[in-house]
PDB file of C-alpha atoms in Angstrom:
ATOM      1  CA  THR A   1       0.000   0.000   0.000  1.00 86.00           C
ATOM      2  CA  GLN A   2       0.985   3.634  -0.269  1.00 87.00           C
ATOM      3  CA  ARG A   3       1.297   3.887   3.520  1.00 92.00           C
ATOM      4  CA  ALA A   4       3.474   0.772   3.735  1.00 93.00           C
ATOM      5  CA  ALA A   5       5.783   2.112   1.017  1.00 90.00           C
ATOM      6  CA  GLU A   6       6.210   5.403   2.887  1.00 94.00           C
ATOM      7  CA  GLN A   7       6.875   3.673   6.205  1.00 96.00           C
ATOM      8  CA  GLY A   8       9.344   1.218   4.705  1.00 95.00           C
ATOM      9  CA  LEU A   9      11.307   3.694   2.602  1.00 92.00           C
ATOM     10  CA  GLY A  10      11.022   6.852   4.655  1.00 95.00           C
ATOM     11  CA  ARG A  11       9.948   8.763   1.532  1.00 92.00           C
ATOM     12  CA  ARG A  12       6.674  10.255   0.338  1.00 90.00           C
ATOM     13  CA  CYS A  13       4.886   7.970  -2.123  1.00 89.00           C
ATOM     14  CA  ILE A  14       3.597  10.003  -5.078  1.00 85.00           C
ATOM     15  CA  GLY A  15       1.235   7.311  -6.347  1.00 85.00           C
ATOM     16  CA  CYS A  16       0.303   3.653  -6.330  1.00 88.00           C
ATOM     17  CA  LEU A  17      -0.750   1.847  -9.509  1.00 90.00           C
ATOM     18  CA  PRO A  18      -3.124  -1.125  -9.250  1.00 89.00           C
ATOM     19  CA  LEU A  19      -1.932  -4.478 -10.555  1.00 86.00           C
ATOM     20  CA  VAL A  20      -3.390  -5.219 -13.993  1.00 83.00           C
ATOM     21  CA  ARG A  21      -3.415  -8.776 -15.281  1.00 76.00           C
ATOM     22  CA  GLU A  22      -3.395  -8.544 -19.075  1.00 67.00           C
ATOM     23  CA  GLY A  23      -4.610 -12.104 -19.568  1.00 64.00           C
ATOM     24  CA  ARG A  24      -8.030 -11.265 -18.140  1.00 53.00           C
ATOM     25  CA  ARG A  25      -8.931  -8.644 -20.692  1.00 53.00           C
ATOM     26  CA  GLU A  26      -8.562  -7.957 -24.387  1.00 48.00           C
ATOM     27  CA  ALA A  27      -7.119  -4.452 -24.093  1.00 57.00           C
ATOM     28  CA  LYS A  28      -3.375  -4.081 -23.500  1.00 87.00           C
ATOM     29  CA  ILE A  29      -2.268  -2.117 -20.451  1.00 90.00           C
ATOM     30  CA  VAL A  30      -1.082   0.782 -22.633  1.00 92.00           C
ATOM     31  CA  ASP A  31      -4.616   0.963 -24.088  1.00 92.00           C
ATOM     32  CA  LEU A  32      -6.370   1.225 -20.715  1.00 92.00           C
ATOM     33  CA  PRO A  33      -6.269   5.045 -20.518  1.00 92.00           C
ATOM     34  CA  LEU A  34      -8.246   5.057 -23.792  1.00 92.00           C
ATOM     35  CA  GLU A  35     -10.421   1.978 -23.240  1.00 90.00           C
ATOM     36  CA  LEU A  36     -11.273   2.701 -19.577  1.00 90.00           C
ATOM     37  CA  PRO A  37     -10.576   6.409 -18.937  1.00 92.00           C
ATOM     38  CA  SER A  38     -12.475   6.280 -15.623  1.00 92.00           C
ATOM     39  CA  GLY A  39     -10.972   2.986 -14.433  1.00 92.00           C
ATOM     40  CA  ARG A  40      -8.748   2.567 -11.358  1.00 92.00           C
ATOM     41  CA  PHE A  41      -5.583   2.342 -13.440  1.00 93.00           C
ATOM     42  CA  SER A  42      -6.353   5.554 -15.336  1.00 94.00           C
ATOM     43  CA  GLU A  43      -7.252   7.420 -12.151  1.00 93.00           C
ATOM     44  CA  ALA A  44      -3.983   6.302 -10.561  1.00 92.00           C
ATOM     45  CA  LEU A  45      -2.089   7.651 -13.576  1.00 92.00           C
ATOM     46  CA  ARG A  46      -3.878  10.990 -13.180  1.00 91.00           C
ATOM     47  CA  THR A  47      -2.458  11.184  -9.662  1.00 88.00           C
ATOM     48  CA  LEU A  48       1.045  11.012 -11.152  1.00 84.00           C
ATOM     49  CA  VAL A  49       0.243  13.640 -13.790  1.00 82.00           C
ATOM     50  CA  ALA A  50      -0.946  15.965 -11.014  1.00 82.00           C
ATOM     51  CA  GLU A  51       2.309  15.340  -9.131  1.00 78.00           C
ATOM     52  CA  PHE A  52       4.288  16.667 -12.099  1.00 71.00           C
ATOM     53  CA  GLY A  53       2.864  20.116 -11.383  1.00 61.00           C
ATOM     54  CA  PHE A  54       0.951  21.212 -14.478  1.00 53.00           C
ATOM     55  CA  ALA A  55      -1.041  23.665 -12.369  1.00 40.00           C
ATOM     56  CA  HIS A  56       2.179  25.628 -11.814  1.00 41.00           C
ATOM     57  CA  THR A  57       2.635  29.000 -13.417  1.00 37.00           C
ATOM     58  CA  ALA A  58       5.485  29.444 -15.873  1.00 40.00           C
ATOM     59  CA  LEU A  59       7.531  31.183 -13.130  1.00 37.00           C
ATOM     60  CA  GLU A  60       6.952  28.375 -10.619  1.00 44.00           C
ATOM     61  CA  ARG A  61       7.953  25.786 -13.218  1.00 46.00           C
ATOM     62  CA  SER A  62      11.125  27.731 -13.947  1.00 43.00           C
ATOM     63  CA  VAL A  63      12.066  27.745 -10.258  1.00 44.00           C
ATOM     64  CA  ALA A  64      11.252  24.027  -9.956  1.00 50.00           C
ATOM     65  CA  ALA A  65      13.440  23.351 -12.985  1.00 49.00           C
ATOM     66  CA  GLY A  66      16.386  25.183 -11.481  1.00 50.00           C
ATOM     67  CA  GLY A  67      15.909  28.245 -13.670  1.00 47.00           C
ATOM     68  CA  ARG A  68      16.204  26.298 -16.909  1.00 46.00           C
ATOM     69  CA  GLY A  69      13.314  28.121 -18.521  1.00 48.00           C
ATOM     70  CA  SER A  70       9.536  28.368 -18.385  1.00 59.00           C
ATOM     71  CA  GLY A  71       8.720  25.505 -20.724  1.00 80.00           C
ATOM     72  CA  GLY A  72       7.172  22.153 -19.969  1.00 89.00           C
ATOM     73  CA  SER A  73       8.273  19.509 -17.494  1.00 91.00           C
ATOM     74  CA  VAL A  74      10.847  16.841 -18.382  1.00 94.00           C
ATOM     75  CA  VAL A  75      10.317  13.665 -16.346  1.00 93.00           C
ATOM     76  CA  LEU A  76      12.693  10.691 -16.327  1.00 95.00           C
ATOM     77  CA  MET A  77      11.026   7.301 -15.895  1.00 94.00           C
ATOM     78  CA  THR A  78      13.161   4.485 -14.526  1.00 94.00           C
ATOM     79  CA  SER A  79      12.984   1.387 -12.338  1.00 94.00           C
ATOM     80  CA  ALA A  80      15.294  -0.533 -10.038  1.00 93.00           C
ATOM     81  CA  VAL A  81      15.678  -3.657 -12.183  1.00 93.00           C
ATOM     82  CA  PRO A  82      14.264  -4.896 -15.525  1.00 90.00           C
ATOM     83  CA  SER A  83      10.712  -6.225 -15.991  1.00 88.00           C
ATOM     84  CA  GLU A  84       9.041  -4.019 -13.368  1.00 90.00           C
ATOM     85  CA  GLY A  85       6.660  -2.395 -15.861  1.00 89.00           C
ATOM     86  CA  LYS A  86       8.570   0.872 -16.342  1.00 92.00           C
ATOM     87  CA  SER A  87       8.134   1.180 -20.124  1.00 93.00           C
ATOM     88  CA  THR A  88       4.501   0.049 -20.023  1.00 93.00           C
ATOM     89  CA  THR A  89       3.711   2.626 -17.334  1.00 93.00           C
ATOM     90  CA  CYS A  90       5.586   5.299 -19.291  1.00 94.00           C
ATOM     91  CA  VAL A  91       3.517   4.721 -22.455  1.00 95.00           C
ATOM     92  CA  ALA A  92       0.229   4.525 -20.538  1.00 95.00           C
ATOM     93  CA  LEU A  93       1.058   7.743 -18.677  1.00 94.00           C
ATOM     94  CA  ALA A  94       1.988   9.550 -21.900  1.00 95.00           C
ATOM     95  CA  ARG A  95      -1.217   8.422 -23.594  1.00 95.00           C
ATOM     96  CA  LEU A  96      -3.389   9.529 -20.693  1.00 94.00           C
ATOM     97  CA  ALA A  97      -1.717  12.944 -20.527  1.00 92.00           C
ATOM     98  CA  ALA A  98      -2.117  13.415 -24.294  1.00 94.00           C
ATOM     99  CA  ALA A  99      -5.748  12.312 -24.191  1.00 92.00           C
ATOM    100  CA  GLU A 100      -6.354  14.897 -21.445  1.00 89.00           C
ATOM    101  CA  GLY A 101      -5.163  17.673 -23.733  1.00 90.00           C
ATOM    102  CA  LEU A 102      -1.493  18.058 -22.815  1.00 92.00           C
ATOM    103  CA  LYS A 103       1.122  18.354 -25.546  1.00 94.00           C
ATOM    104  CA  VAL A 104       3.279  15.298 -24.864  1.00 95.00           C
ATOM    105  CA  LEU A 105       6.617  14.037 -26.178  1.00 97.00           C
ATOM    106  CA  LEU A 106       7.651  10.473 -25.367  1.00 97.00           C
ATOM    107  CA  VAL A 107      11.359   9.642 -25.752  1.00 97.00           C
ATOM    108  CA  ASP A 108      12.714   6.097 -25.777  1.00 96.00           C
ATOM    109  CA  ALA A 109      16.132   6.646 -24.191  1.00 94.00           C
ATOM    110  CA  ASP A 110      16.636   2.995 -23.293  1.00 91.00           C
ATOM    111  CA  LEU A 111      19.223   2.500 -26.018  1.00 88.00           C
ATOM    112  CA  ARG A 112      20.153  -0.928 -24.696  1.00 85.00           C
ATOM    113  CA  LYS A 113      16.661  -2.406 -24.926  1.00 88.00           C
ATOM    114  CA  PRO A 114      14.226  -0.004 -26.662  1.00 90.00           C
ATOM    115  CA  ARG A 115      10.608  -1.156 -26.358  1.00 89.00           C
ATOM    116  CA  LEU A 116       8.330   1.825 -26.881  1.00 92.00           C
ATOM    117  CA  ALA A 117       7.907   1.418 -30.653  1.00 92.00           C
ATOM    118  CA  GLU A 118       6.709  -2.128 -30.053  1.00 91.00           C
ATOM    119  CA  LEU A 119       4.291  -1.026 -27.321  1.00 92.00           C
ATOM    120  CA  LEU A 120       2.890   1.694 -29.610  1.00 92.00           C
ATOM    121  CA  GLU A 121       2.854  -0.696 -32.584  1.00 91.00           C
ATOM    122  CA  GLN A 122       5.021   1.625 -34.678  1.00 90.00           C
ATOM    123  CA  GLU A 123       7.669   0.936 -37.313  1.00 88.00           C
ATOM    124  CA  ALA A 124      10.833   2.881 -36.478  1.00 86.00           C
ATOM    125  CA  PRO A 125      13.600   2.737 -39.111  1.00 86.00           C
ATOM    126  CA  MET A 126      15.615   5.352 -37.200  1.00 90.00           C
ATOM    127  CA  GLY A 127      15.468   6.963 -33.800  1.00 93.00           C
ATOM    128  CA  LEU A 128      17.159   8.754 -30.918  1.00 94.00           C
ATOM    129  CA  VAL A 129      20.723   7.693 -31.734  1.00 92.00           C
ATOM    130  CA  GLU A 130      20.553   9.305 -35.179  1.00 93.00           C
ATOM    131  CA  ILE A 131      19.386  12.578 -33.588  1.00 94.00           C
ATOM    132  CA  LEU A 132      22.058  12.582 -30.884  1.00 93.00           C
ATOM    133  CA  ARG A 133      24.790  11.830 -33.410  1.00 91.00           C
ATOM    134  CA  GLY A 134      23.627  14.731 -35.580  1.00 92.00           C
ATOM    135  CA  GLU A 135      22.754  12.441 -38.496  1.00 92.00           C
ATOM    136  CA  ARG A 136      19.054  13.409 -38.505  1.00 92.00           C
ATOM    137  CA  GLU A 137      16.945  16.326 -37.316  1.00 93.00           C
ATOM    138  CA  ALA A 138      14.369  15.524 -34.632  1.00 93.00           C
ATOM    139  CA  GLU A 139      11.563  16.381 -37.065  1.00 92.00           C
ATOM    140  CA  ASP A 140      12.767  13.615 -39.406  1.00 92.00           C
ATOM    141  CA  VAL A 141      12.572  10.987 -36.681  1.00 93.00           C
ATOM    142  CA  LEU A 142       9.459  12.115 -34.797  1.00 94.00           C
ATOM    143  CA  LEU A 143       6.453   9.769 -34.967  1.00 95.00           C
ATOM    144  CA  GLU A 144       2.864  10.292 -33.810  1.00 95.00           C
ATOM    145  CA  ASP A 145       0.555   8.001 -31.882  1.00 95.00           C
ATOM    146  CA  PRO A 146      -2.653   7.959 -34.002  1.00 94.00           C
ATOM    147  CA  ALA A 147      -4.815   7.200 -30.968  1.00 93.00           C
ATOM    148  CA  THR A 148      -3.800  10.254 -28.922  1.00 95.00           C
ATOM    149  CA  GLY A 149      -1.623  12.530 -31.072  1.00 95.00           C
ATOM    150  CA  LEU A 150       1.340  12.318 -28.708  1.00 96.00           C
ATOM    151  CA  ALA A 151       4.745  12.814 -30.337  1.00 97.00           C
ATOM    152  CA  PHE A 152       7.242   9.994 -30.041  1.00 96.00           C
ATOM    153  CA  ILE A 153      10.991   9.612 -30.572  1.00 97.00           C
ATOM    154  CA  PRO A 154      11.720   5.878 -30.853  1.00 95.00           C
ATOM    155  CA  GLY A 155      14.852   4.149 -29.683  1.00 91.00           C
ATOM    156  CA  SER A 156      17.409   2.961 -32.192  1.00 83.00           C
ATOM    157  CA  ALA A 157      19.263  -0.258 -32.782  1.00 71.00           C
ATOM    158  CA  ARG A 158      21.509  -1.088 -29.839  1.00 67.00           C
ATOM    159  CA  VAL A 159      24.812   0.764 -29.661  1.00 70.00           C
ATOM    160  CA  SER A 160      27.873  -0.479 -27.791  1.00 69.00           C
ATOM    161  CA  GLN A 161      28.427   2.632 -25.640  1.00 75.00           C
ATOM    162  CA  PRO A 162      25.143   4.591 -25.438  1.00 77.00           C
ATOM    163  CA  THR A 163      26.041   6.485 -22.245  1.00 83.00           C
ATOM    164  CA  ARG A 164      28.345   8.818 -24.207  1.00 83.00           C
ATOM    165  CA  LEU A 165      25.338  10.117 -26.169  1.00 87.00           C
ATOM    166  CA  LEU A 166      23.134  10.779 -23.142  1.00 91.00           C
ATOM    167  CA  GLY A 167      25.034  13.636 -21.502  1.00 92.00           C
ATOM    168  CA  PRO A 168      24.478  17.412 -21.642  1.00 92.00           C
ATOM    169  CA  LYS A 169      26.172  17.961 -25.009  1.00 90.00           C
ATOM    170  CA  ALA A 170      23.716  15.773 -26.910  1.00 92.00           C
ATOM    171  CA  MET A 171      20.718  14.623 -24.864  1.00 95.00           C
ATOM    172  CA  GLY A 172      20.765  17.814 -22.803  1.00 95.00           C
ATOM    173  CA  ILE A 173      20.417  19.998 -25.884  1.00 94.00           C
ATOM    174  CA  LEU A 174      17.566  17.850 -27.229  1.00 96.00           C
ATOM    175  CA  LEU A 175      15.627  17.984 -23.936  1.00 96.00           C
ATOM    176  CA  ALA A 176      16.128  21.741 -23.569  1.00 94.00           C
ATOM    177  CA  GLU A 177      14.652  22.225 -27.033  1.00 94.00           C
ATOM    178  CA  ALA A 178      11.797  19.787 -26.370  1.00 96.00           C
ATOM    179  CA  ARG A 179      10.900  21.627 -23.144  1.00 93.00           C
ATOM    180  CA  GLN A 180      10.068  24.711 -25.196  1.00 93.00           C
ATOM    181  CA  HIS A 181       7.556  22.884 -27.414  1.00 94.00           C
ATOM    182  CA  PHE A 182       5.798  20.395 -25.106  1.00 94.00           C
ATOM    183  CA  ASP A 183       3.897  20.486 -21.814  1.00 92.00           C
ATOM    184  CA  LEU A 184       5.319  17.126 -20.773  1.00 93.00           C
ATOM    185  CA  VAL A 185       8.417  15.273 -21.978  1.00 95.00           C
ATOM    186  CA  LEU A 186       8.564  11.690 -20.685  1.00 96.00           C
ATOM    187  CA  VAL A 187      11.962  10.004 -20.998  1.00 97.00           C
ATOM    188  CA  ASP A 188      12.026   6.218 -20.697  1.00 96.00           C
ATOM    189  CA  SER A 189      15.465   5.140 -19.423  1.00 94.00           C
ATOM    190  CA  PRO A 190      17.176   1.851 -18.469  1.00 92.00           C
ATOM    191  CA  PRO A 191      16.910   0.466 -14.908  1.00 94.00           C
ATOM    192  CA  LEU A 192      19.054   2.220 -12.278  1.00 92.00           C
ATOM    193  CA  LEU A 193      20.717  -0.825 -10.741  1.00 93.00           C
ATOM    194  CA  VAL A 194      21.786  -2.319 -14.070  1.00 88.00           C
ATOM    195  CA  VAL A 195      23.526   0.507 -15.996  1.00 90.00           C
ATOM    196  CA  THR A 196      24.477   4.150 -15.386  1.00 92.00           C
ATOM    197  CA  ASP A 197      22.407   5.738 -18.207  1.00 93.00           C
ATOM    198  CA  ALA A 198      19.573   6.997 -15.974  1.00 94.00           C
ATOM    199  CA  ARG A 199      22.048   8.626 -13.577  1.00 94.00           C
ATOM    200  CA  VAL A 200      23.675  10.460 -16.487  1.00 94.00           C
ATOM    201  CA  MET A 201      20.307  11.812 -17.714  1.00 95.00           C
ATOM    202  CA  ALA A 202      18.784  12.627 -14.303  1.00 95.00           C
ATOM    203  CA  PRO A 203      20.475  16.063 -13.937  1.00 95.00           C
ATOM    204  CA  LEU A 204      19.060  17.024 -17.351  1.00 95.00           C
ATOM    205  CA  CYS A 205      15.469  16.438 -16.201  1.00 94.00           C
ATOM    206  CA  ASP A 206      13.116  18.176 -13.789  1.00 91.00           C
ATOM    207  CA  ALA A 207      11.910  15.083 -11.930  1.00 88.00           C
TER     208      ALA A 207
END
């Protein structure tokens, strides 16, 4: 429970998602915000969206972002270890926010095991690596989720040393630009206890 998590970790719990067993229903978990917008899972996701502070004024957001500007919020999504539902939650959260009228960009920054294109049932011949290497402009790579209109930068084929691309000189510039055009930028990253990628990107994000 939320209370048990707070007592055990000594930290405030910002939300608690109900367990969804996909085998019991036809809709995939990432479709639930669209199929059941008033369901328990969707309402729990709304709690997280509220936590990201979209009621803030531009000035308040700038202060919360360390003075990085008055654009939208950039939120890094990660987990402790693989297979905890991080990417699925990230897509569902992005879809709900987009369906509620926010301008959303979803970025697959898990360059070791990109999954978001598969979850969104999209073909992605190129992706984030090509942008960060300067081989393509973001507009050339950007895809759109037909169901919600959210913008999406897919991951790319695995690279041997992705961490070098995820620092301030490449990923930082991309996120700073994205903040000026979107209300919410959700960045899906690898698990924290497995590789260092999420730690490298965390200072570039607001939460």
